[in-house]
Coordinates of C-alpha atoms and ligand atoms in Angstrom, one line a residue:
Chain A
M30 CA 59.2 -109.0 -27.6
V31 CA 62.8 -110.0 -26.5
L32 CA 63.6 -111.2 -30.2
H33 CA 62.5 -110.3 -33.6
I34 CA 64.1 -111.2 -36.4
D35 CA 62.7 -110.5 -39.9
S36 CA 63.4 -111.7 -43.1
L37 CA 66.9 -112.7 -41.9
V38 CA 69.7 -113.9 -44.8
H39 CA 72.7 -115.2 -44.0
R40 CA 75.6 -115.8 -46.9
Y41 CA 78.7 -117.1 -46.1
P42 CA 81.6 -116.3 -48.2
N43 CA 81.9 -119.4 -50.2
G44 CA 78.5 -118.6 -51.3
M45 CA 76.4 -120.8 -49.3
T46 CA 73.1 -119.2 -48.1
A47 CA 72.8 -120.8 -44.7
L48 CA 69.7 -118.4 -43.8
A49 CA 67.2 -118.3 -46.8
G50 CA 64.9 -115.2 -45.4
V51 CA 64.1 -116.6 -41.7
S52 CA 61.1 -114.4 -40.0
L53 CA 60.7 -115.3 -35.9
T54 CA 59.6 -113.7 -32.4
V55 CA 60.0 -115.0 -29.3
K56 CA 58.3 -113.2 -26.4
A57 CA 60.1 -112.5 -22.8
G58 CA 59.9 -116.2 -20.9
E59 CA 59.0 -118.4 -23.5
R60 CA 61.1 -121.3 -23.9
V61 CA 61.8 -122.4 -27.5
A62 CA 63.1 -125.2 -28.9
V63 CA 64.9 -125.2 -32.5
V64 CA 65.0 -128.6 -34.5
G65 CA 65.9 -129.4 -37.7
P66 CA 68.2 -131.2 -40.1
N67 CA 72.0 -131.0 -40.1
G68 CA 73.0 -128.4 -42.0
A69 CA 69.6 -126.0 -41.8
G70 CA 71.3 -123.2 -40.2
K71 CA 70.2 -123.6 -36.8
S72 CA 73.9 -122.5 -35.2
T73 CA 74.3 -119.7 -37.7
L74 CA 71.1 -118.9 -36.6
A75 CA 72.3 -118.2 -33.3
R76 CA 75.2 -116.8 -34.2
H77 CA 73.1 -113.5 -35.3
L78 CA 71.9 -113.3 -31.5
I79 CA 75.0 -112.6 -30.6
G80 CA 76.8 -110.7 -33.2
I81 CA 79.2 -112.8 -34.4
A82 CA 77.9 -113.4 -37.5
R83 CA 76.0 -110.1 -39.2
P84 CA 73.2 -110.2 -41.6
T85 CA 73.4 -109.9 -45.4
S86 CA 69.9 -109.1 -45.4
G87 CA 67.3 -108.6 -43.3
R88 CA 66.9 -107.3 -39.6
V89 CA 67.4 -108.8 -35.7
E90 CA 66.1 -107.0 -33.0
V91 CA 67.5 -108.0 -29.2
N92 CA 65.1 -106.1 -26.6
G93 CA 63.7 -103.9 -29.1
R94 CA 67.2 -102.8 -30.8
D95 CA 68.8 -103.3 -34.2
A96 CA 71.4 -105.8 -33.4
A97 CA 73.3 -104.0 -36.5
G98 CA 74.1 -101.0 -33.9
L99 CA 75.0 -103.1 -31.2
G100 CA 78.5 -104.5 -30.8
I101 CA 79.7 -108.0 -29.5
A102 CA 80.1 -106.5 -25.9
D103 CA 76.6 -104.9 -25.9
L104 CA 74.7 -108.4 -26.8
A105 CA 76.6 -110.3 -24.5
R106 CA 74.2 -108.2 -22.0
S107 CA 71.6 -109.5 -23.3
V108 CA 71.9 -112.9 -24.5
G109 CA 74.1 -116.0 -23.5
F110 CA 75.3 -118.5 -25.6
V111 CA 76.4 -121.9 -25.3
F112 CA 78.3 -123.0 -28.3
Q113 CA 77.6 -126.2 -30.0
N114 CA 81.2 -126.9 -29.2
P115 CA 82.8 -126.2 -25.8
D116 CA 86.3 -126.4 -26.8
A117 CA 85.5 -123.4 -28.9
Q118 CA 84.8 -121.5 -26.0
L119 CA 87.2 -122.2 -22.9
H120 CA 90.4 -120.2 -22.8
A121 CA 91.5 -119.9 -18.6
A122 CA 93.9 -121.6 -16.8
T123 CA 91.2 -123.4 -14.5
V124 CA 87.4 -124.1 -14.2
A125 CA 87.0 -121.0 -11.6
K126 CA 88.5 -118.4 -14.1
E127 CA 86.5 -119.4 -16.8
V128 CA 83.8 -118.6 -15.2
G129 CA 84.3 -115.8 -13.6
F130 CA 85.8 -114.1 -16.5
G131 CA 82.2 -113.2 -18.2
P132 CA 80.5 -111.3 -15.4
R133 CA 84.3 -109.8 -14.4
N134 CA 84.5 -108.4 -18.4
L135 CA 80.6 -107.0 -17.8
G136 CA 82.0 -105.2 -15.1
F137 CA 79.6 -106.8 -12.4
P138 CA 81.0 -105.5 -8.6
A139 CA 83.0 -108.2 -6.6
D140 CA 80.4 -109.7 -4.5
R141 CA 77.4 -110.4 -7.1
R142 CA 80.3 -111.7 -9.6
T143 CA 81.7 -114.1 -6.7
A144 CA 77.8 -114.6 -6.1
L145 CA 77.1 -115.9 -9.6
T146 CA 80.5 -117.6 -10.4
E147 CA 79.5 -119.7 -7.1
W148 CA 75.9 -120.6 -8.3
A149 CA 76.8 -121.4 -11.8
L150 CA 79.5 -123.6 -10.7
R151 CA 77.2 -125.3 -8.4
V152 CA 74.1 -125.9 -11.0
T153 CA 76.4 -127.3 -13.0
G154 CA 77.6 -129.8 -10.4
L155 CA 81.5 -128.4 -11.0
T156 CA 82.1 -127.1 -7.5
G157 CA 84.3 -129.4 -6.7
E158 CA 86.5 -129.1 -9.9
A159 CA 87.1 -125.3 -9.6
D160 CA 90.7 -125.6 -9.8
S161 CA 90.8 -128.0 -12.5
H162 CA 92.2 -127.1 -15.9
P163 CA 89.0 -127.4 -18.3
R164 CA 91.4 -128.8 -21.0
H165 CA 91.4 -132.1 -18.7
L166 CA 87.9 -132.5 -17.9
S167 CA 86.2 -135.2 -20.1
F168 CA 83.7 -133.6 -23.2
G169 CA 80.6 -133.9 -20.7
G170 CA 82.6 -132.2 -18.3
R171 CA 84.1 -129.3 -20.7
K172 CA 80.5 -128.8 -21.8
R173 CA 79.3 -127.8 -18.5
V174 CA 81.9 -125.8 -17.8
A175 CA 81.2 -123.6 -21.4
L176 CA 77.4 -123.6 -19.7
A177 CA 78.4 -122.2 -16.2
S178 CA 80.6 -119.5 -18.1
V179 CA 77.4 -118.5 -19.7
L180 CA 74.9 -118.9 -16.7
A181 CA 78.1 -116.1 -14.7
M182 CA 76.9 -113.5 -16.6
D183 CA 73.3 -113.3 -15.7
T184 CA 71.5 -112.9 -18.9
P185 CA 67.7 -112.6 -19.9
I186 CA 68.1 -114.6 -22.7
I187 CA 69.9 -118.0 -22.8
V188 CA 70.9 -120.3 -25.9
L189 CA 71.8 -123.1 -26.0
D190 CA 73.6 -125.3 -28.8
E191 CA 73.0 -129.1 -28.2
P192 CA 73.5 -128.6 -24.7
T193 CA 72.8 -132.4 -24.1
T194 CA 75.9 -133.9 -26.3
G195 CA 77.8 -135.8 -24.6
Q196 CA 76.3 -135.2 -21.3
D197 CA 75.6 -138.0 -19.0
H198 CA 71.9 -138.8 -17.0
R199 CA 73.0 -137.0 -13.9
S200 CA 73.7 -134.3 -16.1
V201 CA 70.8 -134.5 -18.0
T202 CA 68.8 -134.5 -15.4
L203 CA 70.6 -131.5 -13.6
L204 CA 70.2 -129.4 -16.8
E205 CA 66.5 -129.7 -16.7
E206 CA 66.2 -129.0 -12.9
L207 CA 68.1 -125.8 -13.8
L208 CA 66.0 -124.9 -17.5
R209 CA 62.7 -124.9 -14.6
G210 CA 64.4 -122.8 -12.1
L211 CA 65.5 -120.3 -14.8
H212 CA 62.3 -120.5 -16.8
S213 CA 60.3 -119.7 -13.4
Q214 CA 62.7 -116.9 -13.1
G215 CA 61.6 -115.3 -16.3
K216 CA 64.1 -115.9 -18.9
T217 CA 63.9 -116.2 -22.5
I218 CA 65.5 -119.7 -23.0
I219 CA 65.8 -121.4 -26.9
A220 CA 67.5 -124.6 -27.1
I221 CA 68.9 -126.0 -30.4
T222 CA 68.6 -130.0 -30.1
H223 CA 68.5 -133.4 -32.2
D224 CA 67.6 -134.9 -28.6
T225 CA 63.6 -135.3 -28.8
D226 CA 63.0 -136.7 -25.5
F227 CA 64.5 -133.4 -24.2
C228 CA 62.5 -131.5 -26.6
A229 CA 59.1 -133.0 -25.4
E230 CA 59.9 -133.0 -22.4
N231 CA 61.1 -129.1 -21.7
F232 CA 59.8 -126.9 -24.2
D233 CA 56.8 -125.5 -24.5
R234 CA 57.3 -124.3 -28.0
V235 CA 58.9 -125.8 -31.2
V236 CA 60.6 -124.2 -34.5
V237 CA 61.4 -126.8 -37.2
L238 CA 64.5 -124.8 -39.1
A239 CA 65.1 -126.5 -42.7
E240 CA 67.3 -125.2 -45.6
G241 CA 67.9 -122.2 -43.8
R242 CA 64.2 -121.3 -43.8
V243 CA 61.4 -121.7 -40.4
Q244 CA 59.2 -124.9 -42.0
W245 CA 57.2 -124.8 -39.1
D246 CA 56.3 -123.1 -35.5
G247 CA 53.9 -124.0 -32.9
P248 CA 53.1 -125.7 -29.4
V249 CA 55.1 -128.9 -29.1
E250 CA 52.1 -130.8 -28.4
H251 CA 51.3 -130.2 -31.8
W252 CA 54.3 -131.5 -33.5
L253 CA 54.5 -134.6 -31.5
E254 CA 51.2 -135.3 -33.2
G255 CA 52.7 -135.0 -36.5
A256 CA 52.0 -131.7 -37.8
V257 CA 55.0 -132.0 -39.3
D258 CA 56.4 -134.8 -41.5
P259 CA 59.2 -136.3 -39.7
P260 CA 61.5 -136.1 -43.3
V261 CA 60.9 -132.3 -42.6
S262 CA 62.6 -132.2 -39.1
A263 CA 65.1 -135.6 -39.7
F264 CA 63.4 -135.5 -36.5
E265 CA 62.5 -139.0 -34.5
Q266 CA 59.4 -139.0 -32.4
P267 CA 60.2 -139.3 -28.8
Q268 CA 60.6 -143.1 -27.2
I269 CA 57.4 -142.7 -25.5
T270 CA 55.2 -141.2 -28.4
R271 CA 56.4 -144.3 -30.6
L272 CA 55.5 -146.7 -28.1
G273 CA 51.5 -145.1 -27.5
Q274 CA 51.7 -145.2 -31.6
R275 CA 52.8 -148.6 -31.7
L276 CA 49.7 -149.5 -29.2
G277 CA 47.6 -147.6 -31.4
W278 CA 46.7 -145.1 -29.0
P279 CA 45.1 -142.0 -30.8
T280 CA 46.6 -139.2 -29.0
P281 CA 50.5 -138.7 -28.2
V282 CA 51.8 -139.2 -24.8
V283 CA 55.0 -137.6 -24.1
T284 CA 55.8 -138.5 -20.8
V285 CA 56.4 -142.1 -18.9
D286 CA 53.9 -140.6 -16.2
G287 CA 51.6 -139.7 -19.1
F288 CA 52.0 -143.4 -20.5
L289 CA 51.4 -144.9 -17.0
D290 CA 48.2 -143.0 -16.6
R291 CA 47.3 -143.8 -20.3
L292 CA 47.7 -147.0 -19.6
T293 CA 45.9 -147.6 -16.5
D294 CA 43.0 -146.0 -18.2
H295 CA 43.0 -148.3 -21.1
A296 CA 43.1 -151.5 -19.0
S297 CA 40.4 -150.3 -17.2
S298 CA 38.0 -149.6 -19.7
A299 CA 35.7 -152.1 -20.9
D300 CA 36.9 -152.9 -24.6
Chain B
M7 CA 91.4 -159.6 -30.7
I8 CA 91.5 -156.6 -27.7
E9 CA 92.7 -158.0 -24.5
F10 CA 93.7 -155.7 -21.6
R11 CA 94.9 -157.2 -18.7
D12 CA 94.9 -155.3 -14.9
F13 CA 95.4 -151.7 -16.9
S14 CA 95.7 -149.1 -15.4
L15 CA 96.3 -145.3 -16.5
T16 CA 96.8 -142.3 -14.4
Y17 CA 97.2 -139.1 -16.1
P18 CA 99.8 -136.7 -15.4
T19 CA 97.9 -134.2 -13.5
G20 CA 95.5 -136.7 -12.0
S21 CA 94.7 -137.3 -8.6
R22 CA 92.9 -140.8 -9.7
P23 CA 93.6 -143.6 -11.9
A24 CA 91.0 -142.5 -15.2
L25 CA 91.4 -146.2 -15.8
Q26 CA 91.6 -149.0 -13.0
K27 CA 92.7 -152.4 -13.4
I28 CA 90.8 -152.9 -16.8
D29 CA 90.1 -156.4 -17.4
F30 CA 88.1 -157.6 -20.2
I31 CA 88.5 -159.4 -24.0
V32 CA 86.2 -158.2 -27.1
P33 CA 87.3 -161.3 -29.7
R34 CA 87.5 -159.9 -33.4
G35 CA 84.0 -159.5 -35.2
Q36 CA 82.4 -158.5 -31.9
I37 CA 80.0 -154.9 -31.7
C38 CA 80.8 -154.0 -28.2
A39 CA 79.4 -150.4 -26.7
V40 CA 80.6 -148.7 -23.8
V41 CA 78.6 -146.8 -21.3
G42 CA 79.0 -144.8 -18.2
A43 CA 79.3 -141.3 -16.9
D44 CA 80.7 -138.4 -17.6
G45 CA 84.2 -138.6 -16.8
A46 CA 83.6 -142.7 -16.4
G47 CA 87.0 -143.2 -18.5
K48 CA 85.4 -143.9 -21.7
S49 CA 87.4 -141.5 -23.8
T50 CA 90.2 -142.6 -22.1
L51 CA 89.9 -146.5 -22.9
A52 CA 89.1 -145.5 -26.7
G53 CA 92.4 -143.2 -27.0
V54 CA 94.5 -146.3 -25.5
I55 CA 93.1 -148.7 -27.9
S56 CA 94.4 -146.3 -31.0
G57 CA 97.1 -145.5 -29.6
V58 CA 96.6 -142.2 -28.8
V59 CA 96.5 -142.2 -24.9
P60 CA 99.0 -142.2 -23.3
H61 CA 101.3 -141.7 -26.6
M62 CA 100.1 -138.0 -27.0
T63 CA 98.6 -137.2 -23.8
G64 CA 101.3 -138.4 -21.3
G65 CA 100.6 -140.6 -18.2
E66 CA 101.9 -143.6 -16.1
T67 CA 100.3 -147.3 -17.3
T68 CA 100.3 -150.6 -15.3
G69 CA 99.5 -153.9 -16.8
W70 CA 98.9 -154.3 -20.0
A71 CA 96.8 -154.3 -23.6
R72 CA 97.1 -154.5 -26.4
I73 CA 95.5 -155.9 -30.3
G74 CA 96.2 -158.6 -32.0
S75 CA 99.9 -159.6 -31.2
R76 CA 100.8 -155.7 -30.5
M77 CA 101.2 -154.4 -27.1
L78 CA 99.6 -150.9 -26.9
A79 CA 102.2 -149.4 -24.4
E80 CA 104.3 -150.2 -27.0
T81 CA 102.7 -149.1 -30.3
P82 CA 101.8 -145.5 -30.9
A83 CA 98.9 -144.4 -33.3
S84 CA 100.8 -144.0 -36.1
E85 CA 102.1 -147.2 -36.4
L86 CA 98.0 -148.7 -35.9
V87 CA 97.1 -146.2 -39.1
G88 CA 95.2 -148.7 -41.2
E89 CA 94.8 -151.3 -38.1
V90 CA 92.5 -149.0 -35.9
A91 CA 90.7 -146.1 -36.6
L92 CA 89.0 -143.8 -34.1
V93 CA 86.3 -141.0 -34.5
M94 CA 86.5 -138.6 -31.3
Q95 CA 84.2 -137.8 -29.3
N96 CA 84.5 -133.8 -30.8
P97 CA 84.9 -134.2 -35.0
F98 CA 86.2 -130.4 -34.6
N99 CA 89.8 -131.8 -33.3
Q100 CA 89.9 -134.8 -35.9
L101 CA 90.6 -132.4 -38.8
S102 CA 94.0 -132.5 -40.2
G103 CA 93.9 -128.7 -41.0
A104 CA 95.8 -130.0 -44.2
R105 CA 93.4 -130.3 -46.6
F106 CA 90.8 -127.9 -48.2
S107 CA 88.0 -129.5 -48.9
L108 CA 85.7 -132.8 -47.4
R109 CA 87.1 -135.3 -50.4
E110 CA 90.4 -134.2 -49.7
E111 CA 90.1 -134.9 -46.3
I112 CA 88.7 -138.3 -46.2
A113 CA 91.4 -139.1 -48.8
F114 CA 94.1 -138.0 -46.4
G115 CA 94.7 -141.2 -44.5
L116 CA 94.8 -143.5 -47.4
E117 CA 97.2 -141.0 -49.4
N118 CA 99.5 -141.1 -46.2
L119 CA 99.1 -144.9 -46.4
G120 CA 100.1 -144.8 -50.0
V121 CA 97.3 -146.5 -51.8
D122 CA 96.7 -146.4 -55.4
R123 CA 95.3 -143.6 -57.1
A124 CA 92.4 -145.3 -58.9
E125 CA 91.8 -147.4 -55.6
M126 CA 91.6 -144.5 -53.7
V127 CA 89.4 -142.7 -55.2
R128 CA 86.7 -145.5 -55.9
R129 CA 86.9 -146.4 -51.8
V130 CA 86.2 -142.4 -51.0
E131 CA 82.9 -141.8 -53.2
Q132 CA 81.8 -144.8 -51.9
V133 CA 81.8 -143.7 -48.6
M134 CA 81.1 -139.7 -49.3
A135 CA 78.0 -142.0 -51.2
D136 CA 76.8 -144.0 -47.8
L137 CA 77.2 -141.5 -45.9
R138 CA 75.3 -139.4 -48.1
L139 CA 78.0 -136.3 -48.2
T140 CA 78.7 -136.5 -51.8
A141 CA 76.8 -133.3 -52.2
L142 CA 79.0 -131.7 -49.8
A143 CA 82.3 -133.0 -51.3
D144 CA 84.2 -129.8 -52.4
L145 CA 83.2 -127.7 -49.5
S146 CA 86.4 -126.9 -46.5
P147 CA 85.7 -129.1 -43.7
Y148 CA 86.0 -125.5 -41.6
E149 CA 82.6 -124.2 -43.6
M150 CA 80.5 -127.2 -42.0
S151 CA 78.3 -127.4 -39.4
G152 CA 78.8 -129.4 -36.3
G153 CA 77.0 -132.3 -37.6
Q154 CA 78.1 -132.7 -41.3
Q155 CA 81.9 -132.3 -39.3
Q156 CA 80.9 -135.4 -37.6
L157 CA 79.9 -137.1 -40.3
L158 CA 83.1 -136.4 -41.9
A159 CA 85.2 -137.9 -39.3
I160 CA 83.2 -141.0 -39.4
G161 CA 84.2 -141.0 -43.2
S162 CA 88.0 -140.8 -42.6
A163 CA 88.1 -143.7 -40.2
L164 CA 85.3 -145.9 -42.6
V165 CA 87.2 -145.3 -45.9
M166 CA 90.5 -146.7 -44.2
R167 CA 89.1 -150.3 -43.7
P168 CA 90.6 -150.9 -40.6
A169 CA 90.1 -154.0 -38.4
V170 CA 89.1 -152.2 -35.4
M171 CA 87.0 -149.2 -35.3
V172 CA 86.5 -147.0 -32.2
L173 CA 83.6 -144.7 -31.8
D174 CA 83.6 -142.5 -29.5
E175 CA 79.4 -140.7 -29.3
P176 CA 80.0 -140.7 -33.1
T177 CA 75.9 -139.6 -33.6
S178 CA 76.1 -137.0 -30.7
Q179 CA 75.2 -134.4 -33.0
L180 CA 73.4 -136.2 -35.9
D181 CA 70.1 -135.7 -36.8
A182 CA 67.8 -138.8 -37.1
V183 CA 69.1 -139.5 -40.7
G184 CA 72.0 -138.9 -40.2
A185 CA 72.4 -141.4 -37.0
G186 CA 70.5 -143.8 -39.3
V187 CA 73.2 -143.8 -42.1
V188 CA 75.7 -144.4 -39.5
F189 CA 73.7 -147.3 -37.5
D190 CA 73.6 -149.0 -41.0
A191 CA 77.3 -148.5 -41.7
L192 CA 77.4 -150.1 -38.2
E193 CA 75.6 -153.1 -39.5
T194 CA 77.6 -153.3 -42.9
L195 CA 80.9 -153.5 -40.4
R196 CA 79.4 -156.5 -38.9
T197 CA 79.0 -158.2 -41.9
Q198 CA 82.9 -157.3 -42.6
G199 CA 84.2 -159.1 -39.1
V200 CA 85.2 -155.6 -38.0
T201 CA 85.5 -155.2 -34.7
V202 CA 83.7 -152.3 -33.2
I203 CA 84.1 -150.7 -30.0
L204 CA 81.5 -148.3 -29.3
F205 CA 81.5 -145.5 -26.7
E206 CA 77.9 -144.3 -26.1
H207 CA 75.4 -142.0 -23.7
R208 CA 71.8 -142.6 -25.3
M209 CA 71.2 -146.2 -26.0
E210 CA 68.4 -146.2 -28.0
R211 CA 69.4 -147.4 -31.1
P212 CA 72.7 -149.3 -30.0
A213 CA 70.4 -151.7 -28.1
R214 CA 69.5 -153.4 -30.8
C215 CA 72.6 -153.5 -32.6
V216 CA 75.2 -154.0 -30.2
D217 CA 76.5 -157.9 -28.8
R218 CA 77.7 -156.5 -25.4
V219 CA 77.7 -153.6 -23.3
L220 CA 80.3 -152.7 -20.8
V221 CA 79.9 -150.1 -18.2
L222 CA 82.6 -147.7 -17.1
D223 CA 81.9 -146.1 -13.5
E224 CA 84.9 -144.2 -12.3
G225 CA 87.8 -145.7 -14.0
R226 CA 86.3 -149.6 -13.0
I227 CA 84.6 -152.3 -15.2
A228 CA 81.3 -152.4 -13.2
A229 CA 79.0 -154.3 -15.6
D230 CA 80.0 -156.5 -18.5
G231 CA 77.3 -158.3 -20.1
Q232 CA 74.3 -159.2 -22.8
P233 CA 72.6 -155.3 -23.5
D234 CA 69.1 -157.0 -22.2
D235 CA 70.6 -157.7 -19.1
V236 CA 72.9 -154.7 -18.4
L237 CA 70.5 -151.9 -19.9
T238 CA 67.9 -153.3 -17.4
D239 CA 69.9 -153.4 -14.7
P240 CA 68.4 -151.3 -11.7
R241 CA 72.0 -149.7 -10.9
L242 CA 71.8 -148.2 -14.9
A243 CA 71.1 -144.6 -13.5
D244 CA 73.5 -145.1 -10.7
W245 CA 76.1 -145.7 -13.2
G246 CA 75.7 -142.5 -15.0
V247 CA 73.5 -144.2 -17.9
A248 CA 70.0 -142.9 -18.7
P249 CA 67.9 -145.9 -19.0
L250 CA 65.5 -146.2 -22.0
R251 CA 62.1 -144.6 -21.5
Y252 CA 60.7 -148.5 -22.4
T253 CA 62.6 -150.0 -19.6
T254 CA 61.6 -147.3 -17.1
A255 CA 58.0 -147.3 -18.3
A256 CA 57.8 -151.2 -18.1
R257 CA 59.3 -151.4 -14.5
Q258 CA 57.0 -149.1 -13.1
A259 CA 54.1 -150.6 -14.8
V260 CA 55.2 -153.8 -12.8
E261 CA 53.9 -152.2 -9.6
R262 CA 50.5 -151.2 -11.3
G263 CA 50.0 -155.1 -12.4
L264 CA 50.6 -153.6 -16.3
W265 CA 53.5 -155.4 -17.4
E266 CA 53.9 -159.4 -16.7
A267 CA 55.9 -159.6 -13.2
D268 CA 57.9 -162.5 -15.0
R269 CA 58.6 -161.1 -18.3
P270 CA 62.1 -159.5 -18.7
L271 CA 62.1 -155.5 -19.1
P272 CA 62.5 -154.5 -22.8
V273 CA 65.2 -152.3 -24.1
T274 CA 63.7 -151.9 -27.5
L275 CA 60.4 -150.5 -29.0
E276 CA 59.4 -153.7 -30.4
A277 CA 59.5 -155.8 -27.1
A278 CA 58.1 -153.0 -24.8
A279 CA 54.6 -152.8 -27.3
E280 CA 54.4 -156.7 -27.1
G281 CA 54.8 -156.6 -23.3
F282 CA 52.2 -154.1 -23.0
D283 CA 49.9 -155.6 -25.7
A284 CA 49.7 -158.6 -23.6
A285 CA 49.1 -157.0 -20.7
L286 CA 46.5 -154.9 -21.6
K287 CA 44.9 -158.0 -23.2
G288 CA 45.5 -159.7 -19.5
A289 CA 44.3 -156.7 -17.6
R290 CA 40.7 -156.9 -20.0
T291 CA 40.4 -160.7 -19.9
A292 CA 40.8 -160.3 -16.1
G293 CA 38.2 -157.3 -15.8
G294 CA 35.3 -159.3 -18.1
L295 CA 35.5 -162.4 -15.6
Ligands
ATP416 N1 82.1 -120.7 -41.8 C1 80.8 -121.6 -43.0 N2 81.4 -121.5 -44.1 C2 80.6 -121.2 -44.8 N3 79.6 -122.4 -45.0 C3 79.1 -122.3 -43.7 C4 79.9 -122.8 -42.5 N4 79.4 -122.5 -41.5 C5 78.2 -123.4 -42.0 N5 78.3 -123.2 -43.1 C6 77.3 -123.9 -44.0 O1 75.7 -123.3 -43.7 C7 74.3 -124.5 -43.5 C8 74.0 -124.4 -42.1 O2 75.2 -124.7 -41.1 P1 74.8 -124.7 -39.6 O3 75.8 -124.9 -39.0 O4 73.8 -123.3 -39.0 O5 74.2 -125.9 -39.8 P2 73.0 -126.4 -38.6 O6 71.2 -126.4 -38.6 O7 73.5 -126.2 -37.2 O8 73.5 -127.8 -38.6 P3 74.2 -129.3 -37.5 O9 72.7 -129.7 -36.8 O10 74.9 -130.1 -38.1 O11 75.2 -128.1 -36.6 C9 75.3 -125.7 -43.9 O12 75.1 -126.0 -44.9 C10 76.7 -125.4 -43.8 O13 77.6 -126.1 -44.6
ATP417 N1 94.5 -135.0 -21.2 C1 94.0 -135.1 -20.1 N2 94.7 -135.0 -18.2 C2 94.2 -134.9 -17.4 N3 93.3 -135.6 -17.2 C3 92.5 -136.2 -18.2 C4 92.8 -135.9 -19.7 N4 91.6 -136.7 -20.6 C5 90.7 -136.5 -19.4 N5 91.1 -136.6 -18.3 C6 90.3 -136.8 -16.8 O1 90.3 -138.4 -17.0 C7 89.1 -139.0 -16.7 C8 88.5 -139.5 -17.3 O2 88.2 -138.4 -18.9 P1 87.3 -139.1 -19.8 O3 87.6 -138.0 -21.0 O4 88.0 -140.5 -20.5 O5 85.8 -139.3 -19.5 P2 84.7 -139.8 -20.6 O6 83.7 -141.0 -19.7 O7 84.9 -140.2 -21.6 O8 83.4 -139.1 -20.1 P3 82.6 -137.9 -21.5 O9 81.3 -138.8 -21.1 O10 82.4 -136.6 -20.6 O11 83.2 -137.7 -22.5 C9 88.2 -137.7 -15.9 O12 88.5 -137.3 -14.9 C10 89.3 -136.6 -16.5 O13 88.8 -135.0 -16.1
MG418 MG1 74.9 -126.6 -35.5
MG419 MG1 84.6 -138.6 -23.5

């Protein structure tokens, strides 16, 4: 159990209750998508995992230890967090320095630092931009720098806030490959996303957050079958799932390959 | 009308031009989508149309660009207020920093224009209602979620009633409801004759509501045409744009004989469902013979 959140309440100083008693357990190696409407409390929840928000009440445990007793620097060894807004995260004068900052700060030896930095730049398609100023990159580029700087810290838990925003086709494909690689290494991956296609194709478990509470939690297939009222998650089903529904197919399809197989079955079955 | 002629732009630190020999005309009232890879030059083009680039970023230009009779190279953003409105890709960077509540933030541009107070209040309340922001009116813009800030940025632009609306990935952080509200607002802009330039990565919603799609590739215009043609172009993925799942499914179904070869590839759910229905009926008839 790498994450255990119990009755977490977060009230902002202005009185807004963003989390109204969230309980959630995540096991090592899980791939969890957190979905839900704008203002549901998703980013607030993520901020608790790295200690930049602290509970009004309730408890957050990371790797079996109460996060309340851990500083931000301690938590940074366990949880990497890619912010929704990359510009909130970028400070260095070059992309390479930005990505190298985390492993240096964590005190990794030089050879491990170099290896991690090079790897993180490569898997995010940034090797050619190592000497560029992060602020001179496009939005999509800046978002990838933010991702690379978290990857370079080699944390067992990675939390991504809206990782596909501003990403082109190639970058989304790279990201999906990367997530598969991280999963096979046993990392725990949590992504907050409004991108249904991305969610359906890359995650096993879906947590629906709305109005500061977990409204639903279960396998991605059940969610796609309509276990949750779409208005609750303010979510549209994936393109290919909706197409299957339009054709009157009773069970949902998720991928284009799955769709084509089903189509072939329907075409050959006697009507 | 927006017109670009042989327009190139190189940033002070750029090794190659961010825009290269751009030529296009957008007539008044057209809704035009611009797509392309990360770094293709979309936000740069959005900035040029709204007077931000190169005036606030620096950069050398050649060729020319104009909105109506105003040459953009000579017109900074401040002189385009009221005429052109920009919704930036990162809504956080758009907050004025000068206002305490969402309501005041939306009113900010109108105040600067000196719009009559009663008129201002009416317009602000209307925009907040249209975007379903009324419940958040008294919150600080800095105490809002990412999606709420993005809607606020859109509200700040809509309230200006500009002749040209430039939207840089305006729904990237919105839930399905919020994105629906924004695309409804686009339909309203269409009826009002507003020219809209929409920069996007995800084409499912725009595919049904834009008149035209321009593709930028490394600063050049690689394609320009109707959504049905450009979005089904086999080079789309190479340009960094994800083909719609419907289009991909139909393209692959052609090989299995499950999409009629002479039927255009679909870019909407309706067209896809119609095509696959027809293909399944055809297959069953053939099988039954
Ligand atoms: N700094 C803050 N101060 C006060 N209230 C805040 C602050 N940040 C967020 N909120 C409020 O808390 C609630 C949850 O915000 P949060 O950013 O966690 O939502 P979210 O689910 O991430 O939404 P989105 O999908 O739009 O990013 C919202 O109602 C928001 O207005
Ligand atoms: N202020 C700047 N100074 C220097 N170079 C810049 C600046 N802004 C953008 N660039 C460069 O110009 C090119 C085009 O960037 P732009 O932001 O227009 O791309 P984009 O198509 O909007 O990408 P994205 O899809 O990631 O938002 C990129 O190579 C980028 O690094
Ligand atoms: Mg958020
Ligand atoms: Mg951009």
